[in-house]
Short mmCIF file of C-alpha atoms in Angstrom, two decimals:
data_model
loop_
_atom_site.label_atom_id
_atom_site.label_comp_id
_atom_site.label_asym_id
_atom_site.label_seq_id
_atom_site.Cartn_x
_atom_site.Cartn_y
_atom_site.Cartn_z
CA MET A 1 0.00 0.00 0.00
CA ILE A 2 1.59 3.23 -1.03
CA GLY A 3 0.84 6.91 -1.41
CA THR A 4 -2.65 8.36 -1.59
CA THR A 5 -4.22 5.04 -2.45
CA GLY A 6 -2.95 3.58 0.79
CA LYS A 7 -4.46 6.44 2.73
CA ARG A 8 -7.81 5.95 1.03
CA ILE A 9 -7.90 2.28 1.82
CA GLY A 10 -6.78 3.10 5.36
CA ALA A 11 -9.77 5.38 5.79
CA ALA A 12 -12.13 2.55 5.02
CA ALA A 13 -10.20 0.25 7.33
CA VAL A 14 -10.40 2.72 10.19
CA ALA A 15 -14.14 3.03 9.68
CA LEU A 16 -14.64 -0.71 9.63
CA GLY A 17 -12.39 -1.19 12.65
CA LEU A 18 -14.84 0.75 14.74
CA GLY A 19 -17.10 -2.29 14.37
CA LEU A 20 -20.26 -2.50 16.42
CA SER A 21 -19.89 0.82 18.13
CA LEU A 22 -21.98 3.78 19.06
CA THR A 23 -20.59 7.18 18.23
CA ALA A 24 -22.46 9.75 20.26
CA CYS A 25 -22.23 12.96 18.31
CA ALA A 26 -23.37 15.77 20.56
CA SER A 27 -24.73 18.98 19.13
CA GLY A 28 -23.26 22.39 19.85
CA GLU A 29 -23.70 24.34 23.04
CA ASP A 30 -27.20 25.22 22.00
CA GLY A 31 -27.99 21.67 20.92
CA GLY A 32 -31.44 20.16 20.98
CA SER A 33 -33.08 18.52 23.95
CA SER A 34 -33.31 14.76 24.42
CA ASP A 35 -36.64 14.53 22.62
CA GLN A 36 -34.90 15.96 19.53
CA THR A 37 -32.28 13.22 19.34
CA ILE A 38 -32.06 11.43 15.99
CA THR A 39 -30.06 8.23 15.57
CA LEU A 40 -28.58 7.49 12.15
CA GLY A 41 -27.47 3.94 11.38
CA ILE A 42 -24.70 3.16 8.90
CA ILE A 43 -22.42 0.41 7.68
CA PRO A 44 -19.17 2.41 8.06
CA SER A 45 -17.21 0.55 5.39
CA TRP A 46 -19.89 1.58 2.86
CA THR A 47 -18.71 5.12 2.32
CA ASP A 48 -21.98 6.35 0.83
CA GLY A 49 -23.55 5.88 4.26
CA LEU A 50 -20.55 7.29 6.10
CA SER A 51 -20.59 10.43 3.95
CA THR A 52 -24.32 11.07 4.03
CA ALA A 53 -24.64 10.37 7.76
CA TYR A 54 -22.11 13.05 8.63
CA LEU A 55 -23.68 15.37 6.09
CA TRP A 56 -27.06 15.01 7.81
CA LYS A 57 -25.42 15.30 11.23
CA ASN A 58 -24.04 18.70 10.24
CA VAL A 59 -27.29 19.93 8.69
CA LEU A 60 -29.54 18.73 11.51
CA GLU A 61 -27.34 19.94 14.35
CA GLU A 62 -27.38 23.38 12.75
CA ASP A 63 -31.16 23.20 13.22
CA GLY A 64 -30.84 22.29 16.91
CA TYR A 65 -31.17 18.50 16.83
CA THR A 66 -28.84 16.11 18.58
CA VAL A 67 -27.52 13.45 16.21
CA GLU A 68 -26.05 10.10 17.16
CA ILE A 69 -24.44 7.78 14.62
CA THR A 70 -24.61 4.04 15.21
CA GLU A 71 -22.08 1.99 13.24
CA ILE A 72 -22.97 -1.63 12.45
CA ASN A 73 -20.95 -3.98 10.27
CA ASP A 74 -23.80 -5.70 8.42
CA ALA A 75 -27.12 -4.76 6.89
CA ALA A 76 -29.23 -7.38 8.70
CA PRO A 77 -28.82 -5.99 12.26
CA LEU A 78 -29.09 -2.46 10.90
CA TYR A 79 -32.52 -3.19 9.42
CA THR A 80 -33.50 -5.00 12.61
CA GLY A 81 -32.57 -1.89 14.58
CA LEU A 82 -34.62 0.27 12.23
CA ALA A 83 -37.66 -1.98 12.52
CA GLU A 84 -37.42 -2.07 16.30
CA GLY A 85 -36.97 1.69 16.61
CA ASP A 86 -33.44 1.59 18.02
CA ILE A 87 -32.28 3.43 14.89
CA ASP A 88 -34.27 6.29 13.41
CA VAL A 89 -32.88 6.56 9.89
CA PHE A 90 -30.61 4.60 7.56
CA PRO A 91 -29.53 7.58 5.42
CA SER A 92 -28.13 5.58 2.51
CA ALA A 93 -30.13 2.38 2.06
CA TRP A 94 -30.31 0.25 -1.09
CA PRO A 95 -33.92 -0.98 -0.79
CA GLU A 96 -34.86 -1.56 -4.42
CA VAL A 97 -32.44 -4.40 -5.25
CA THR A 98 -29.51 -4.87 -2.88
CA HIS A 99 -31.53 -4.73 0.34
CA ALA A 100 -34.83 -5.88 -1.18
CA ALA A 101 -34.90 -8.99 1.02
CA TYR A 102 -34.65 -6.85 4.15
CA MET A 103 -37.42 -4.59 2.90
CA ASP A 104 -39.60 -7.65 2.32
CA GLU A 105 -38.92 -8.78 5.87
CA TYR A 106 -39.12 -5.48 7.73
CA GLY A 107 -40.94 -3.14 5.34
CA ASP A 108 -44.14 -2.93 7.38
CA ASP A 109 -42.13 -1.33 10.19
CA LEU A 110 -40.25 1.14 8.01
CA GLU A 111 -40.81 4.40 6.12
CA ASP A 112 -39.22 5.34 2.82
CA LEU A 113 -38.46 9.06 3.06
CA GLY A 114 -37.14 9.45 -0.47
CA THR A 115 -34.40 8.79 -3.02
CA TYR A 116 -31.34 11.01 -2.86
CA TYR A 117 -29.25 9.37 -5.61
CA ASP A 118 -30.29 7.59 -8.82
CA GLY A 119 -28.30 5.02 -10.73
CA ALA A 120 -26.60 3.03 -7.97
CA LYS A 121 -25.63 -0.50 -8.96
CA LEU A 122 -23.74 -3.60 -7.93
CA THR A 123 -20.87 -4.77 -10.12
CA ILE A 124 -18.28 -7.43 -10.71
CA ALA A 125 -15.13 -5.60 -11.78
CA VAL A 126 -11.64 -6.22 -13.12
CA PRO A 127 -8.63 -4.00 -13.82
CA GLU A 128 -8.79 -2.18 -17.14
CA TYR A 129 -5.84 -4.18 -18.44
CA SER A 130 -7.81 -7.44 -18.03
CA GLU A 131 -8.97 -9.28 -21.14
CA LEU A 132 -12.32 -10.02 -19.48
CA ARG A 133 -15.31 -8.05 -20.72
CA SER A 134 -18.30 -9.98 -19.37
CA ILE A 135 -19.14 -12.19 -16.40
CA GLU A 136 -19.64 -14.90 -19.02
CA ASP A 137 -15.92 -14.68 -19.80
CA LEU A 138 -15.12 -16.10 -16.35
CA VAL A 139 -16.35 -19.53 -17.42
CA GLY A 140 -13.39 -21.87 -17.91
CA LYS A 141 -10.88 -19.45 -16.39
CA SER A 142 -11.11 -20.27 -12.67
CA ALA A 143 -7.60 -21.76 -12.65
CA ASP A 144 -6.16 -18.44 -13.85
CA TYR A 145 -7.63 -16.62 -10.85
CA ASP A 146 -7.24 -19.26 -8.13
CA GLY A 147 -10.98 -19.74 -8.48
CA ARG A 148 -11.81 -16.69 -6.39
CA ILE A 149 -13.82 -13.54 -6.72
CA VAL A 150 -12.67 -11.22 -3.94
CA GLY A 151 -15.71 -9.96 -2.06
CA ILE A 152 -16.63 -7.83 0.93
CA GLU A 153 -18.59 -8.39 4.15
CA ALA A 154 -20.52 -11.66 4.46
CA GLY A 155 -23.78 -9.88 5.34
CA ALA A 156 -23.69 -7.37 2.48
CA GLY A 157 -26.43 -7.43 -0.14
CA LEU A 158 -23.72 -7.51 -2.80
CA THR A 159 -22.36 -10.70 -1.25
CA LYS A 160 -25.78 -12.31 -1.21
CA ALA A 161 -26.46 -11.36 -4.84
CA THR A 162 -23.10 -12.72 -5.97
CA GLN A 163 -23.46 -16.00 -4.09
CA GLU A 164 -27.11 -16.67 -4.83
CA GLN A 165 -27.49 -15.17 -8.29
CA VAL A 166 -24.23 -14.53 -10.15
CA LEU A 167 -22.44 -17.80 -9.39
CA PRO A 168 -25.35 -20.15 -10.17
CA GLN A 169 -26.84 -18.20 -13.09
CA TYR A 170 -23.54 -18.17 -14.96
CA GLY A 171 -22.59 -21.68 -13.84
CA LEU A 172 -19.52 -20.38 -12.05
CA ASP A 173 -20.23 -22.42 -8.94
CA GLU A 174 -19.82 -25.56 -11.04
CA ASP A 175 -16.73 -24.21 -12.78
CA GLY A 176 -14.46 -23.92 -9.75
CA TRP A 177 -15.29 -20.35 -8.79
CA GLU A 178 -16.21 -19.19 -5.28
CA LEU A 179 -16.75 -15.85 -3.62
CA GLN A 180 -14.13 -15.05 -1.00
CA THR A 181 -15.89 -12.96 1.63
CA SER A 182 -13.73 -10.60 3.67
CA SER A 183 -14.29 -6.88 4.24
CA THR A 184 -14.36 -3.80 2.08
CA PRO A 185 -10.85 -2.70 3.20
CA ALA A 186 -9.47 -6.20 2.60
CA MET A 187 -10.98 -6.27 -0.89
CA LEU A 188 -9.50 -2.87 -1.66
CA ASN A 189 -6.11 -3.99 -0.37
CA ALA A 190 -6.20 -7.00 -2.66
CA LEU A 191 -7.26 -4.83 -5.60
CA ASP A 192 -4.51 -2.29 -4.92
CA GLU A 193 -1.84 -4.97 -4.68
CA ALA A 194 -3.00 -6.58 -7.92
CA VAL A 195 -3.07 -3.27 -9.79
CA GLN A 196 0.37 -2.30 -8.51
CA ALA A 197 1.73 -5.62 -9.78
CA GLN A 198 -0.38 -5.58 -12.98
CA GLU A 199 -1.87 -8.93 -11.98
CA ASP A 200 -5.33 -10.24 -12.79
CA ILE A 201 -8.06 -10.07 -10.14
CA VAL A 202 -11.87 -10.17 -10.01
CA VAL A 203 -13.63 -8.19 -7.27
CA THR A 204 -17.12 -7.17 -6.21
CA LEU A 205 -17.72 -3.41 -6.38
CA TRP A 206 -20.60 -0.97 -6.58
CA ARG A 207 -21.49 2.50 -7.76
CA PRO A 208 -21.34 5.14 -6.43
CA PHE A 209 -18.00 4.45 -4.72
CA TRP A 210 -14.76 6.45 -4.78
CA ALA A 211 -12.71 3.34 -5.66
CA ASN A 212 -14.12 3.36 -9.19
CA ASN A 213 -12.34 6.65 -9.80
CA THR A 214 -9.18 5.83 -7.87
CA PHE A 215 -8.40 2.44 -9.41
CA PRO A 216 -8.25 1.63 -13.14
CA VAL A 217 -11.21 -0.76 -13.07
CA ARG A 218 -13.91 -1.80 -15.51
CA ASP A 219 -17.32 -3.28 -14.74
CA LEU A 220 -17.94 -6.64 -16.35
CA GLU A 221 -21.07 -6.81 -18.46
CA ASP A 222 -23.91 -8.73 -16.85
CA PRO A 223 -26.02 -9.97 -19.78
CA GLN A 224 -28.19 -12.15 -17.56
CA GLY A 225 -28.93 -9.31 -15.16
CA ALA A 226 -27.86 -11.41 -12.18
CA LEU A 227 -26.88 -8.33 -10.17
CA GLY A 228 -30.16 -6.59 -10.89
CA GLU A 229 -30.94 -3.24 -12.42
CA ALA A 230 -29.53 0.07 -11.32
CA GLU A 231 -31.33 1.39 -8.25
CA GLY A 232 -31.74 4.48 -6.13
CA LEU A 233 -30.21 5.21 -2.74
CA HIS A 234 -32.92 6.04 -0.20
CA GLU A 235 -33.33 7.40 3.30
CA ILE A 236 -35.21 4.63 5.16
CA ALA A 237 -36.67 5.46 8.57
CA THR A 238 -38.35 3.59 11.39
CA LEU A 239 -42.15 3.64 11.25
CA GLY A 240 -43.57 6.83 12.74
CA PHE A 241 -40.45 8.93 12.14
CA SER A 242 -42.19 11.37 9.81
CA GLU A 243 -44.83 12.05 12.44
CA GLU A 244 -42.26 12.61 15.18
CA PHE A 245 -39.87 14.63 13.00
CA PRO A 246 -41.94 16.03 10.10
CA GLU A 247 -39.46 18.78 9.21
CA VAL A 248 -36.55 16.37 9.04
CA ALA A 249 -38.57 13.89 6.98
CA GLU A 250 -39.48 16.68 4.57
CA MET A 251 -35.84 17.76 4.20
CA MET A 252 -34.68 14.21 3.58
CA GLY A 253 -37.38 13.80 0.98
CA LYS A 254 -36.08 16.85 -0.87
CA ALA A 255 -32.40 15.83 -0.76
CA LYS A 256 -30.78 15.00 -4.12
CA LEU A 257 -27.14 14.42 -5.03
CA ASP A 258 -25.92 14.12 -8.61
CA ASP A 259 -22.71 12.32 -9.61
CA GLU A 260 -20.54 15.42 -9.34
CA GLN A 261 -21.91 16.38 -5.92
CA TYR A 262 -21.71 12.86 -4.59
CA GLY A 263 -18.19 12.29 -5.91
CA SER A 264 -16.82 15.47 -4.38
CA LEU A 265 -18.54 14.77 -1.04
CA GLU A 266 -17.18 11.24 -0.72
CA ASP A 267 -13.70 12.25 -1.84
CA LEU A 268 -13.54 14.96 0.84
CA VAL A 269 -14.97 12.73 3.58
CA VAL A 270 -13.04 9.54 2.85
CA ASN A 271 -9.81 10.76 1.29
CA GLU A 272 -8.98 14.42 1.76
CA HIS A 273 -10.01 14.43 5.44
CA GLU A 274 -9.08 10.87 6.31
CA GLY A 275 -10.35 9.88 9.74
CA ASP A 276 -12.32 13.10 10.21
CA PRO A 277 -15.55 12.82 8.21
CA ALA A 278 -17.04 15.85 9.96
CA ALA A 279 -14.24 18.01 8.59
CA GLY A 280 -14.80 16.60 5.11
CA VAL A 281 -18.48 17.51 5.29
CA GLU A 282 -17.67 21.02 6.50
CA ALA A 283 -15.33 21.50 3.54
CA TRP A 284 -18.01 20.25 1.14
CA LEU A 285 -20.74 22.44 2.62
CA ALA A 286 -18.50 25.48 2.36
CA GLU A 287 -18.73 25.05 -1.42
CA ASN A 288 -22.30 23.76 -1.55
CA GLN A 289 -24.46 25.96 0.66
CA ASP A 290 -26.98 26.14 -2.14
CA TRP A 291 -27.60 22.42 -1.61
CA VAL A 292 -28.70 23.09 1.99
CA GLU A 293 -30.96 25.87 0.77
CA THR A 294 -32.78 23.44 -1.52
CA LEU A 295 -33.70 21.35 1.54
CA LYS A 296 -35.38 24.26 3.26
CA GLY A 297 -36.79 26.14 0.30
#
């Protein structure tokens, strides 16, 4: 791991290392009272959630709320916490495809506040120098890659989709391929090492994610649609949230980030201000105050 890339991977590793922890983020001196406390739940290694949680923390604390951020490694307990009311909002959920199973299970106890980003998708990716162009091209080549697709956390929706849809639909599970689950930082480490050495590797990735811009990678075509269609990123809340916090629910419903806005936010949070996401958000808001105005207009 060298240079800026190493720092970027380190940021994800630090986030994941926090594990099952509760980060109590107090508001300023004039912060809100206890009945104005909002708990945001995130999977810290998924940097879309990390970035948007600290963005909402900044915006809401400016309005007098107290914001707490709960970090959980996997989606399943996060959705359980939402359904049981221990977590108020998952600010960057993937409910349409990636987390569809959790929505089927817990949807009656949840509220969808809105979609803040369109076009998110799961991918199987390779370095640009790879000869592979499609997931179909993996058939018959397991020996060249030690039979492994390098994945992320075991409980991730991407992991489930790869294991239950990609491998069987393309016959890869019968061709010597298996998904190696690990963690997002471990996957990025493996990708970085392979790219540095110009070696072949197959990894699971997703968009939006800063790694797609940092590493020379290409998404493999998915002609069978095993990874599903592109989807939106939503703010998903516990049932009754919009009644308890109508102004917050309205703001979250208005929130939209395009590719340029999202890319600059995540880069500042994860890379430029490594280990200090609040500082990254402050830097982004200094250049994007008009975005906050759209929430309250």
